[in-house]
């Protein structure tokens, strides 16, 4: 058992880019105001010498991908973290490495979502069918696509769900378009959703929903038009505006996600994977009003979540308290840290195998970026119907060649 020093100790490892993007040093300062010691981990040195650690916060996605490609240095660093975790099971890890590996694989995360939906038995949820393309288009592949229930148009994505290339996607309108796609990759039926994406940012028991632009509606069924290649990171930015995100053809159902559906989805994912820091991309089917999960992300950017530091600090305090009953954190709120308005992910659990226990819900989870619900200054983005070199190159392998930190 570790020997506890003054207060509790939180170790973290994030890329320099991630730390700057989050302004993580400010978060470390807030932790110290609560009496929690925060240590930036140096993976080039033994972690035993940097302990004891009560909590480890990390985004090791780049290193995990590189280790899975047998990069010897990355293998060493990831193994060093895993060895410390194995030697100290009492250390709380945000988040477990096996769970991160699942979220890095779109096929595995989509399979998980479908299992969770089957378990929840909620008619308000219906994520799109998908399959992995491992070979070039052929009559057998087309038959398999039909058996899986996929219909044109559909989205083609890289299998790896992290890094710059993971945002390179294509809208496929016909069998002929499939000849332009280089497997392996993941295809997913496109659902018209009136060009609105809801990004759910989860931090432990709390979550925040942020509205973003998304792809416009397209006619159902095959179409005689070229595939459209695009970067989803550009399309869904708060300030994004392009031909792909126009809302001129909005029709049918236009409504925000149901609070209890989002709460149960995020709670079920936490239960299934044991994760605390993740994002869920949700759209609303404009024909049925059903919720569809189209992606899950490990430790996202939390853009548009003003209470992220507060939620993370409260979550760390909560897990420390639950694992150490003698630990009594001060109830005083750190100066300059407003009370969170996100919803605790904890309504009474619905019956079923995916339920989790929690606390009462309160507050509002919805955030529409910009004043008065308006988006910020718009940035013009071109619609490229030619083959994206990044997309074509990345589809050659299911593992990113060199992932770029978020």
PDB file of C-alpha atoms in Angstrom, residues 143-398:
ATOM      1  CA  UNK A 143     -23.793  -8.214 -50.998  1.00  0.00           C
ATOM      2  CA  UNK A 144     -22.302  -7.981 -47.526  1.00  0.00           C
ATOM      3  CA  UNK A 145     -23.102  -4.264 -47.408  1.00  0.00           C
ATOM      4  CA  UNK A 146     -26.751  -5.047 -48.170  1.00  0.00           C
ATOM      5  CA  UNK A 147     -26.857  -7.815 -45.555  1.00  0.00           C
ATOM      6  CA  UNK A 148     -25.530  -5.405 -42.940  1.00  0.00           C
ATOM      7  CA  UNK A 149     -28.401  -3.026 -43.707  1.00  0.00           C
ATOM      8  CA  UNK A 150     -26.247  -0.186 -45.026  1.00  0.00           C
ATOM      9  CA  UNK A 151     -27.888   2.117 -47.551  1.00  0.00           C
ATOM     10  CA  UNK A 152     -26.584   4.894 -49.778  1.00  0.00           C
ATOM     11  CA  UNK A 153     -25.358   7.426 -49.063  1.00  0.00           C
ATOM     12  CA  UNK A 154     -22.954   6.396 -46.339  1.00  0.00           C
ATOM     13  CA  UNK A 155     -19.927   7.856 -44.579  1.00  0.00           C
ATOM     14  CA  UNK A 156     -16.492   6.310 -45.007  1.00  0.00           C
ATOM     15  CA  UNK A 157     -14.061   6.839 -42.118  1.00  0.00           C
ATOM     16  CA  UNK A 158     -10.634   5.687 -41.067  1.00  0.00           C
ATOM     17  CA  UNK A 159     -10.747   2.890 -38.544  1.00  0.00           C
ATOM     18  CA  UNK A 160      -8.439   4.731 -36.141  1.00  0.00           C
ATOM     19  CA  UNK A 161     -10.436   7.336 -34.209  1.00  0.00           C
ATOM     20  CA  UNK A 162      -7.568   9.637 -33.261  1.00  0.00           C
ATOM     21  CA  UNK A 163      -5.109  11.953 -34.948  1.00  0.00           C
ATOM     22  CA  UNK A 164      -5.320  14.407 -37.822  1.00  0.00           C
ATOM     23  CA  UNK A 165      -6.072  11.746 -40.428  1.00  0.00           C
ATOM     24  CA  UNK A 166      -8.996  10.355 -38.413  1.00  0.00           C
ATOM     25  CA  UNK A 167     -10.991  13.448 -39.439  1.00  0.00           C
ATOM     26  CA  UNK A 168     -10.592  12.696 -43.157  1.00  0.00           C
ATOM     27  CA  UNK A 169     -13.909  11.230 -44.342  1.00  0.00           C
ATOM     28  CA  UNK A 170     -15.966  10.706 -47.478  1.00  0.00           C
ATOM     29  CA  UNK A 171     -19.648  10.634 -48.398  1.00  0.00           C
ATOM     30  CA  UNK A 172     -20.255   7.687 -50.736  1.00  0.00           C
ATOM     31  CA  UNK A 173     -23.294   7.966 -53.024  1.00  0.00           C
ATOM     32  CA  UNK A 174     -23.020   4.908 -55.282  1.00  0.00           C
ATOM     33  CA  UNK A 175     -21.338   1.579 -55.906  1.00  0.00           C
ATOM     34  CA  UNK A 176     -19.048   3.311 -58.381  1.00  0.00           C
ATOM     35  CA  UNK A 177     -17.817   5.648 -55.614  1.00  0.00           C
ATOM     36  CA  UNK A 178     -16.629   2.622 -53.634  1.00  0.00           C
ATOM     37  CA  UNK A 179     -13.882   2.126 -56.197  1.00  0.00           C
ATOM     38  CA  UNK A 180     -12.278   5.375 -54.967  1.00  0.00           C
ATOM     39  CA  UNK A 181     -12.036   4.125 -51.385  1.00  0.00           C
ATOM     40  CA  UNK A 182      -8.909   2.300 -50.318  1.00  0.00           C
ATOM     41  CA  UNK A 183      -9.555  -0.259 -47.566  1.00  0.00           C
ATOM     42  CA  UNK A 184      -9.349  -0.989 -44.743  1.00  0.00           C
ATOM     43  CA  UNK A 185     -11.825   1.580 -43.454  1.00  0.00           C
ATOM     44  CA  UNK A 186     -15.222   1.782 -41.757  1.00  0.00           C
ATOM     45  CA  UNK A 187     -18.448   2.646 -43.574  1.00  0.00           C
ATOM     46  CA  UNK A 188     -21.549   3.868 -41.754  1.00  0.00           C
ATOM     47  CA  UNK A 189     -25.002   4.686 -43.124  1.00  0.00           C
ATOM     48  CA  UNK A 190     -25.584   8.425 -43.399  1.00  0.00           C
ATOM     49  CA  UNK A 191     -28.589   9.733 -41.476  1.00  0.00           C
ATOM     50  CA  UNK A 192     -30.125  13.073 -42.375  1.00  0.00           C
ATOM     51  CA  UNK A 193     -30.004  15.263 -39.261  1.00  0.00           C
ATOM     52  CA  UNK A 194     -30.631  18.807 -40.492  1.00  0.00           C
ATOM     53  CA  UNK A 195     -26.929  19.756 -40.335  1.00  0.00           C
ATOM     54  CA  UNK A 196     -26.754  19.789 -36.525  1.00  0.00           C
ATOM     55  CA  UNK A 197     -24.298  17.761 -34.435  1.00  0.00           C
ATOM     56  CA  UNK A 198     -24.516  17.490 -30.645  1.00  0.00           C
ATOM     57  CA  UNK A 199     -21.172  16.903 -28.970  1.00  0.00           C
ATOM     58  CA  UNK A 200     -21.554  15.419 -25.497  1.00  0.00           C
ATOM     59  CA  UNK A 201     -18.515  16.097 -23.302  1.00  0.00           C
ATOM     60  CA  UNK A 202     -18.431  13.738 -20.317  1.00  0.00           C
ATOM     61  CA  UNK A 203     -16.445  14.253 -17.113  1.00  0.00           C
ATOM     62  CA  UNK A 204     -17.280  11.560 -14.589  1.00  0.00           C
ATOM     63  CA  UNK A 205     -20.870  11.993 -13.447  1.00  0.00           C
ATOM     64  CA  UNK A 206     -21.279  15.279 -15.332  1.00  0.00           C
ATOM     65  CA  UNK A 207     -21.745  16.034 -18.995  1.00  0.00           C
ATOM     66  CA  UNK A 208     -22.247  19.071 -21.190  1.00  0.00           C
ATOM     67  CA  UNK A 209     -23.937  19.113 -24.601  1.00  0.00           C
ATOM     68  CA  UNK A 210     -22.615  21.575 -27.181  1.00  0.00           C
ATOM     69  CA  UNK A 211     -24.329  22.220 -30.509  1.00  0.00           C
ATOM     70  CA  UNK A 212     -22.127  22.312 -33.609  1.00  0.00           C
ATOM     71  CA  UNK A 213     -22.598  22.548 -37.397  1.00  0.00           C
ATOM     72  CA  UNK A 214     -22.732  19.268 -39.306  1.00  0.00           C
ATOM     73  CA  UNK A 215     -23.351  17.795 -42.742  1.00  0.00           C
ATOM     74  CA  UNK A 216     -26.443  18.896 -44.660  1.00  0.00           C
ATOM     75  CA  UNK A 217     -29.242  16.554 -45.702  1.00  0.00           C
ATOM     76  CA  UNK A 218     -28.818  14.369 -48.779  1.00  0.00           C
ATOM     77  CA  UNK A 219     -31.484  12.446 -50.723  1.00  0.00           C
ATOM     78  CA  UNK A 220     -31.816   8.825 -49.618  1.00  0.00           C
ATOM     79  CA  UNK A 221     -30.681   6.079 -51.959  1.00  0.00           C
ATOM     80  CA  UNK A 222     -27.976   5.871 -54.636  1.00  0.00           C
ATOM     81  CA  UNK A 223     -27.195   9.050 -56.547  1.00  0.00           C
ATOM     82  CA  UNK A 224     -25.333   9.782 -59.758  1.00  0.00           C
ATOM     83  CA  UNK A 225     -22.739  12.091 -58.223  1.00  0.00           C
ATOM     84  CA  UNK A 226     -19.122  11.951 -57.196  1.00  0.00           C
ATOM     85  CA  UNK A 227     -18.080  11.065 -53.670  1.00  0.00           C
ATOM     86  CA  UNK A 228     -17.389  14.066 -51.438  1.00  0.00           C
ATOM     87  CA  UNK A 229     -14.175  14.023 -49.417  1.00  0.00           C
ATOM     88  CA  UNK A 230     -14.004  16.335 -46.418  1.00  0.00           C
ATOM     89  CA  UNK A 231     -12.380  16.923 -43.034  1.00  0.00           C
ATOM     90  CA  UNK A 232     -14.919  16.524 -40.231  1.00  0.00           C
ATOM     91  CA  UNK A 233     -12.817  18.623 -37.861  1.00  0.00           C
ATOM     92  CA  UNK A 234     -13.365  21.609 -40.153  1.00  0.00           C
ATOM     93  CA  UNK A 235     -17.037  20.883 -40.771  1.00  0.00           C
ATOM     94  CA  UNK A 236     -17.963  20.718 -37.070  1.00  0.00           C
ATOM     95  CA  UNK A 237     -15.968  23.694 -35.799  1.00  0.00           C
ATOM     96  CA  UNK A 238     -18.197  26.300 -34.081  1.00  0.00           C
ATOM     97  CA  UNK A 239     -17.358  28.921 -36.715  1.00  0.00           C
ATOM     98  CA  UNK A 240     -17.551  26.577 -39.710  1.00  0.00           C
ATOM     99  CA  UNK A 241     -19.647  27.464 -42.738  1.00  0.00           C
ATOM    100  CA  UNK A 242     -19.559  25.716 -46.101  1.00  0.00           C
ATOM    101  CA  UNK A 243     -21.738  24.212 -48.786  1.00  0.00           C
ATOM    102  CA  UNK A 244     -21.607  20.984 -46.801  1.00  0.00           C
ATOM    103  CA  UNK A 245     -23.168  22.512 -43.691  1.00  0.00           C
ATOM    104  CA  UNK A 246     -25.953  24.597 -45.256  1.00  0.00           C
ATOM    105  CA  UNK A 247     -29.339  24.349 -43.562  1.00  0.00           C
ATOM    106  CA  UNK A 248     -31.344  25.419 -46.599  1.00  0.00           C
ATOM    107  CA  UNK A 249     -32.980  21.994 -46.969  1.00  0.00           C
ATOM    108  CA  UNK A 250     -33.947  21.436 -43.326  1.00  0.00           C
ATOM    109  CA  UNK A 251     -37.031  19.246 -43.001  1.00  0.00           C
ATOM    110  CA  UNK A 252     -38.827  16.920 -40.636  1.00  0.00           C
ATOM    111  CA  UNK A 253     -37.815  16.697 -36.988  1.00  0.00           C
ATOM    112  CA  UNK A 254     -35.551  19.401 -35.556  1.00  0.00           C
ATOM    113  CA  UNK A 255     -35.123  19.024 -31.828  1.00  0.00           C
ATOM    114  CA  UNK A 256     -32.318  18.785 -29.256  1.00  0.00           C
ATOM    115  CA  UNK A 257     -31.403  15.428 -27.722  1.00  0.00           C
ATOM    116  CA  UNK A 258     -33.428  14.080 -24.819  1.00  0.00           C
ATOM    117  CA  UNK A 259     -31.697  14.679 -21.489  1.00  0.00           C
ATOM    118  CA  UNK A 260     -32.486  11.244 -20.097  1.00  0.00           C
ATOM    119  CA  UNK A 261     -31.307   9.489 -23.292  1.00  0.00           C
ATOM    120  CA  UNK A 262     -27.966  11.306 -23.191  1.00  0.00           C
ATOM    121  CA  UNK A 263     -27.633  10.630 -19.471  1.00  0.00           C
ATOM    122  CA  UNK A 264     -28.257   6.902 -19.890  1.00  0.00           C
ATOM    123  CA  UNK A 265     -25.938   6.617 -22.895  1.00  0.00           C
ATOM    124  CA  UNK A 266     -23.045   8.305 -21.123  1.00  0.00           C
ATOM    125  CA  UNK A 267     -23.647   6.337 -17.946  1.00  0.00           C
ATOM    126  CA  UNK A 268     -23.763   3.060 -19.860  1.00  0.00           C
ATOM    127  CA  UNK A 269     -20.497   3.837 -21.623  1.00  0.00           C
ATOM    128  CA  UNK A 270     -18.873   4.650 -18.299  1.00  0.00           C
ATOM    129  CA  UNK A 271     -20.093   1.369 -16.895  1.00  0.00           C
ATOM    130  CA  UNK A 272     -19.034  -0.696 -19.911  1.00  0.00           C
ATOM    131  CA  UNK A 273     -15.549   0.784 -20.260  1.00  0.00           C
ATOM    132  CA  UNK A 274     -14.743   2.269 -16.866  1.00  0.00           C
ATOM    133  CA  UNK A 275     -13.947   5.625 -18.486  1.00  0.00           C
ATOM    134  CA  UNK A 276     -14.506   9.141 -17.143  1.00  0.00           C
ATOM    135  CA  UNK A 277     -13.173  11.518 -19.808  1.00  0.00           C
ATOM    136  CA  UNK A 278     -14.766  11.017 -23.215  1.00  0.00           C
ATOM    137  CA  UNK A 279     -16.963  12.598 -25.858  1.00  0.00           C
ATOM    138  CA  UNK A 280     -20.012  11.296 -27.717  1.00  0.00           C
ATOM    139  CA  UNK A 281     -21.108  12.649 -31.100  1.00  0.00           C
ATOM    140  CA  UNK A 282     -24.901  12.465 -31.362  1.00  0.00           C
ATOM    141  CA  UNK A 283     -27.257  13.417 -34.192  1.00  0.00           C
ATOM    142  CA  UNK A 284     -31.075  13.429 -34.347  1.00  0.00           C
ATOM    143  CA  UNK A 285     -32.683  11.535 -37.243  1.00  0.00           C
ATOM    144  CA  UNK A 286     -34.867  14.136 -38.949  1.00  0.00           C
ATOM    145  CA  UNK A 287     -37.359  11.480 -40.055  1.00  0.00           C
ATOM    146  CA  UNK A 288     -37.843   9.561 -36.806  1.00  0.00           C
ATOM    147  CA  UNK A 289     -36.499  11.889 -34.098  1.00  0.00           C
ATOM    148  CA  UNK A 290     -34.281   9.032 -32.882  1.00  0.00           C
ATOM    149  CA  UNK A 291     -30.842   9.621 -31.381  1.00  0.00           C
ATOM    150  CA  UNK A 292     -27.872   8.205 -33.263  1.00  0.00           C
ATOM    151  CA  UNK A 293     -24.336   7.904 -31.894  1.00  0.00           C
ATOM    152  CA  UNK A 294     -21.895   8.384 -34.766  1.00  0.00           C
ATOM    153  CA  UNK A 295     -18.564   8.567 -32.877  1.00  0.00           C
ATOM    154  CA  UNK A 296     -16.958   8.307 -29.430  1.00  0.00           C
ATOM    155  CA  UNK A 297     -13.734  10.111 -28.520  1.00  0.00           C
ATOM    156  CA  UNK A 298     -11.215   9.566 -25.744  1.00  0.00           C
ATOM    157  CA  UNK A 299     -10.345  12.720 -23.740  1.00  0.00           C
ATOM    158  CA  UNK A 300     -11.704  15.241 -26.287  1.00  0.00           C
ATOM    159  CA  UNK A 301     -10.853  18.948 -26.458  1.00  0.00           C
ATOM    160  CA  UNK A 302     -13.804  20.119 -24.299  1.00  0.00           C
ATOM    161  CA  UNK A 303     -14.192  23.213 -26.471  1.00  0.00           C
ATOM    162  CA  UNK A 304     -17.301  25.108 -25.439  1.00  0.00           C
ATOM    163  CA  UNK A 305     -17.323  23.622 -21.924  1.00  0.00           C
ATOM    164  CA  UNK A 306     -16.576  26.556 -19.598  1.00  0.00           C
ATOM    165  CA  UNK A 307     -16.873  24.401 -16.475  1.00  0.00           C
ATOM    166  CA  UNK A 308     -14.445  21.677 -17.567  1.00  0.00           C
ATOM    167  CA  UNK A 309     -11.869  22.453 -14.855  1.00  0.00           C
ATOM    168  CA  UNK A 310     -14.572  22.584 -12.208  1.00  0.00           C
ATOM    169  CA  UNK A 311     -16.118  19.283 -13.342  1.00  0.00           C
ATOM    170  CA  UNK A 312     -12.742  17.537 -13.516  1.00  0.00           C
ATOM    171  CA  UNK A 313     -11.692  18.806 -10.103  1.00  0.00           C
ATOM    172  CA  UNK A 314     -15.002  17.731  -8.580  1.00  0.00           C
ATOM    173  CA  UNK A 315     -14.675  14.308 -10.194  1.00  0.00           C
ATOM    174  CA  UNK A 316     -11.143  13.807  -8.858  1.00  0.00           C
ATOM    175  CA  UNK A 317     -12.294  14.889  -5.414  1.00  0.00           C
ATOM    176  CA  UNK A 318     -15.232  12.476  -5.612  1.00  0.00           C
ATOM    177  CA  UNK A 319     -13.197   9.446  -6.658  1.00  0.00           C
ATOM    178  CA  UNK A 320     -10.551  10.157  -4.033  1.00  0.00           C
ATOM    179  CA  UNK A 321     -13.226  10.441  -1.380  1.00  0.00           C
ATOM    180  CA  UNK A 322     -14.970   7.242  -2.487  1.00  0.00           C
ATOM    181  CA  UNK A 323     -11.700   5.290  -2.444  1.00  0.00           C
ATOM    182  CA  UNK A 324     -10.478   6.880   0.780  1.00  0.00           C
ATOM    183  CA  UNK A 325     -13.351   7.461   3.245  1.00  0.00           C
ATOM    184  CA  UNK A 326     -10.965   9.188   5.673  1.00  0.00           C
ATOM    185  CA  UNK A 327     -10.156  11.804   3.047  1.00  0.00           C
ATOM    186  CA  UNK A 328     -12.420  14.809   3.691  1.00  0.00           C
ATOM    187  CA  UNK A 329     -11.919  17.498   1.044  1.00  0.00           C
ATOM    188  CA  UNK A 330     -12.738  21.069   1.911  1.00  0.00           C
ATOM    189  CA  UNK A 331     -16.134  22.261   0.752  1.00  0.00           C
ATOM    190  CA  UNK A 332     -14.810  25.718  -0.037  1.00  0.00           C
ATOM    191  CA  UNK A 333     -14.996  26.569  -3.727  1.00  0.00           C
ATOM    192  CA  UNK A 334     -11.663  27.760  -5.207  1.00  0.00           C
ATOM    193  CA  UNK A 335     -11.662  31.443  -6.047  1.00  0.00           C
ATOM    194  CA  UNK A 336     -12.358  32.205  -9.672  1.00  0.00           C
ATOM    195  CA  UNK A 337     -13.951  28.806 -10.215  1.00  0.00           C
ATOM    196  CA  UNK A 338     -17.710  29.162 -10.801  1.00  0.00           C
ATOM    197  CA  UNK A 339     -20.198  26.502  -9.837  1.00  0.00           C
ATOM    198  CA  UNK A 340     -20.797  24.064 -12.677  1.00  0.00           C
ATOM    199  CA  UNK A 341     -24.070  24.202 -14.585  1.00  0.00           C
ATOM    200  CA  UNK A 342     -23.589  20.844 -16.280  1.00  0.00           C
ATOM    201  CA  UNK A 343     -25.882  17.993 -15.422  1.00  0.00           C
ATOM    202  CA  UNK A 344     -24.628  15.253 -13.108  1.00  0.00           C
ATOM    203  CA  UNK A 345     -24.893  12.063 -15.108  1.00  0.00           C
ATOM    204  CA  UNK A 346     -26.973  10.350 -12.522  1.00  0.00           C
ATOM    205  CA  UNK A 347     -30.705  10.047 -12.930  1.00  0.00           C
ATOM    206  CA  UNK A 348     -32.293   6.917 -11.414  1.00  0.00           C
ATOM    207  CA  UNK A 349     -31.122   4.072 -13.641  1.00  0.00           C
ATOM    208  CA  UNK A 350     -33.483   2.560 -16.129  1.00  0.00           C
ATOM    209  CA  UNK A 351     -34.032  -1.196 -15.872  1.00  0.00           C
ATOM    210  CA  UNK A 352     -31.600  -3.271 -17.877  1.00  0.00           C
ATOM    211  CA  UNK A 353     -28.058  -4.542 -17.919  1.00  0.00           C
ATOM    212  CA  UNK A 354     -26.518  -1.179 -18.811  1.00  0.00           C
ATOM    213  CA  UNK A 355     -27.826   0.762 -15.824  1.00  0.00           C
ATOM    214  CA  UNK A 356     -25.655   2.595 -13.323  1.00  0.00           C
ATOM    215  CA  UNK A 357     -26.458   4.169 -10.001  1.00  0.00           C
ATOM    216  CA  UNK A 358     -25.930   7.873  -9.427  1.00  0.00           C
ATOM    217  CA  UNK A 359     -27.103  11.124  -7.916  1.00  0.00           C
ATOM    218  CA  UNK A 360     -29.998  13.421  -8.728  1.00  0.00           C
ATOM    219  CA  UNK A 361     -29.802  15.476 -11.892  1.00  0.00           C
ATOM    220  CA  UNK A 362     -30.014  19.235 -11.896  1.00  0.00           C
ATOM    221  CA  UNK A 363     -29.173  22.270 -14.004  1.00  0.00           C
ATOM    222  CA  UNK A 364     -29.079  22.544 -17.768  1.00  0.00           C
ATOM    223  CA  UNK A 365     -26.676  20.587 -19.988  1.00  0.00           C
ATOM    224  CA  UNK A 366     -27.346  22.531 -23.181  1.00  0.00           C
ATOM    225  CA  UNK A 367     -24.860  25.050 -24.543  1.00  0.00           C
ATOM    226  CA  UNK A 368     -25.296  26.754 -27.905  1.00  0.00           C
ATOM    227  CA  UNK A 369     -22.054  28.514 -28.735  1.00  0.00           C
ATOM    228  CA  UNK A 370     -22.168  32.216 -29.505  1.00  0.00           C
ATOM    229  CA  UNK A 371     -24.305  35.082 -28.226  1.00  0.00           C
ATOM    230  CA  UNK A 372     -28.032  34.569 -28.369  1.00  0.00           C
ATOM    231  CA  UNK A 373     -27.662  31.101 -29.786  1.00  0.00           C
ATOM    232  CA  UNK A 374     -25.812  32.375 -32.860  1.00  0.00           C
ATOM    233  CA  UNK A 375     -22.632  30.822 -34.143  1.00  0.00           C
ATOM    234  CA  UNK A 376     -19.435  32.847 -34.066  1.00  0.00           C
ATOM    235  CA  UNK A 377     -17.755  34.502 -37.073  1.00  0.00           C
ATOM    236  CA  UNK A 378     -18.140  32.154 -40.002  1.00  0.00           C
ATOM    237  CA  UNK A 379     -15.216  30.685 -41.836  1.00  0.00           C
ATOM    238  CA  UNK A 380     -15.632  29.644 -45.451  1.00  0.00           C
ATOM    239  CA  UNK A 381     -14.701  26.045 -46.109  1.00  0.00           C
ATOM    240  CA  UNK A 382     -14.509  24.577 -49.571  1.00  0.00           C
ATOM    241  CA  UNK A 383     -16.230  21.348 -50.594  1.00  0.00           C
ATOM    242  CA  UNK A 384     -13.708  19.107 -52.304  1.00  0.00           C
ATOM    243  CA  UNK A 385     -15.164  16.348 -54.450  1.00  0.00           C
ATOM    244  CA  UNK A 386     -11.732  15.088 -55.460  1.00  0.00           C
ATOM    245  CA  UNK A 387      -9.888  12.330 -53.624  1.00  0.00           C
ATOM    246  CA  UNK A 388      -8.306  13.649 -50.443  1.00  0.00           C
ATOM    247  CA  UNK A 389      -4.609  12.620 -50.420  1.00  0.00           C
ATOM    248  CA  UNK A 390      -4.604  12.378 -46.615  1.00  0.00           C
ATOM    249  CA  UNK A 391      -7.683  10.167 -46.633  1.00  0.00           C
ATOM    250  CA  UNK A 392      -6.348   7.905 -49.385  1.00  0.00           C
ATOM    251  CA  UNK A 393      -2.978   7.554 -47.692  1.00  0.00           C
ATOM    252  CA  UNK A 394      -4.408   6.862 -44.264  1.00  0.00           C
ATOM    253  CA  UNK A 395      -6.831   4.205 -45.479  1.00  0.00           C
ATOM    254  CA  UNK A 396      -3.876   2.052 -46.448  1.00  0.00           C
ATOM    255  CA  UNK A 397      -3.519   1.032 -42.799  1.00  0.00           C
ATOM    256  CA  UNK A 398      -5.856   0.640 -39.848  1.00  0.00           C
TER     257      UNK A 398
END
